[in-house]
Coordinates of C-alpha atoms in Angstrom, one line a residue:
M1 CA 8.4 -16.8 12.8
T2 CA 7.2 -16.6 16.5
E3 CA 10.9 -17.3 17.6
I4 CA 12.1 -14.6 15.3
E5 CA 9.6 -12.2 16.6
K6 CA 10.8 -12.9 20.2
T7 CA 14.4 -12.8 19.6
D8 CA 14.7 -9.9 17.1
P9 CA 11.5 -7.8 17.3
G10 CA 13.2 -5.0 15.2
F11 CA 13.9 -7.4 12.2
F12 CA 10.5 -9.0 12.5
N13 CA 8.8 -5.8 12.5
M14 CA 10.7 -4.5 9.4
V15 CA 9.8 -7.7 7.5
R16 CA 6.2 -7.4 8.6
Q17 CA 6.2 -3.7 7.4
H18 CA 7.7 -4.6 4.1
T19 CA 5.3 -7.4 3.7
L20 CA 2.4 -5.2 4.1
Q21 CA 3.8 -2.5 1.9
G22 CA 4.4 -5.0 -0.9
T23 CA 1.1 -6.7 -0.7
F24 CA -0.9 -3.4 -1.0
C25 CA 1.2 -1.1 -3.0
D26 CA 0.8 0.1 -6.5
P27 CA 2.0 -2.9 -8.7
Y28 CA 4.4 -0.4 -10.6
Y29 CA 6.8 -1.0 -7.7
G30 CA 6.8 -4.7 -8.1
G31 CA 4.5 -5.9 -5.3
N32 CA 0.7 -6.5 -5.5
T33 CA 1.2 -8.9 -8.2
G34 CA -2.2 -9.6 -10.2
F35 CA -3.6 -7.0 -7.7
V36 CA -4.1 -9.7 -5.1
G37 CA -3.7 -7.0 -2.3
W38 CA -6.3 -4.8 -3.6
D39 CA -8.6 -7.7 -4.3
L40 CA -8.1 -8.9 -0.6
L41 CA -9.4 -5.5 0.6
S42 CA -12.0 -5.1 -2.2
Y43 CA -10.3 -2.0 -3.2
P44 CA -11.4 -1.1 -6.7
G45 CA -8.3 0.7 -7.8
I46 CA -7.4 4.0 -8.9
R47 CA -10.3 6.4 -10.0
M48 CA -9.7 9.2 -12.3
S49 CA -13.3 10.0 -12.3
V50 CA -16.3 8.7 -10.2
S51 CA -19.8 8.3 -11.6
E52 CA -22.9 8.7 -9.8
H53 CA -23.3 4.8 -9.6
D54 CA -19.7 4.7 -7.9
E55 CA -20.8 7.2 -5.3
A56 CA -24.0 5.3 -4.3
I57 CA -23.8 3.9 -0.6
N58 CA -23.8 0.3 -1.4
A59 CA -22.0 0.5 -4.9
N60 CA -19.6 -2.1 -5.8
P61 CA -17.5 -0.4 -8.4
A62 CA -16.0 -2.4 -11.2
P63 CA -12.3 -2.8 -10.5
V64 CA -9.7 -0.7 -12.4
R65 CA -6.6 -2.8 -12.8
K66 CA -4.1 -0.2 -13.6
S67 CA -1.1 1.3 -11.9
A68 CA -1.2 5.0 -11.2
Y69 CA 1.7 5.2 -13.7
D70 CA -0.6 3.7 -16.5
F71 CA -2.3 7.1 -16.6
P72 CA -0.7 9.9 -18.4
M73 CA -1.0 12.5 -15.6
F74 CA 1.4 10.6 -13.5
D75 CA 5.2 11.0 -14.5
R76 CA 7.2 7.6 -14.3
S77 CA 10.4 9.6 -14.1
S78 CA 9.6 10.7 -10.7
A79 CA 8.3 7.2 -9.5
G80 CA 11.7 6.4 -7.8
I81 CA 11.7 9.7 -5.8
A82 CA 10.4 7.7 -2.9
D83 CA 13.7 6.0 -2.7
R84 CA 15.6 9.1 -2.5
I85 CA 13.3 11.2 -0.1
P86 CA 12.0 9.6 3.1
A87 CA 8.4 9.8 3.8
A88 CA 7.1 11.6 6.8
M89 CA 6.0 9.2 9.6
D90 CA 2.4 9.9 10.4
Q91 CA 2.0 7.3 13.1
V92 CA -1.5 8.6 14.0
H93 CA -3.0 7.3 10.8
M94 CA -0.9 4.1 10.4
P95 CA -2.2 0.5 11.2
F96 CA -1.5 -0.7 14.6
G97 CA 2.2 -1.8 15.1
I98 CA 3.4 -0.2 11.9
G99 CA 6.1 2.4 12.4
D100 CA 5.9 1.9 16.2
T101 CA 9.2 3.2 17.4
K102 CA 8.7 1.7 20.8
N103 CA 9.2 -1.8 19.3
G104 CA 12.5 -1.0 17.5
D105 CA 11.1 0.0 14.0

């Protein structure tokens, strides 16, 4: 991997970015199997409502293991829209190195 990073940084950065997206995405899209990415970050999952206990400073909310598309308010027919419309690149709020056009992304 170190050799690929040196010889083809654009490809390496693309693979790295896709790995991060797959690890932490909504499982509906095929990544984050078994919610391992969310568990890694201690992300409790999607909240449709928040209790007083959930809002407490040191609260440890019980995980909700559902995709956004398991809730009726989200429309599965538009789930693939991200494949057709490119997302805006808000590089200011991205983790370091993701979307970095100076490195060939």
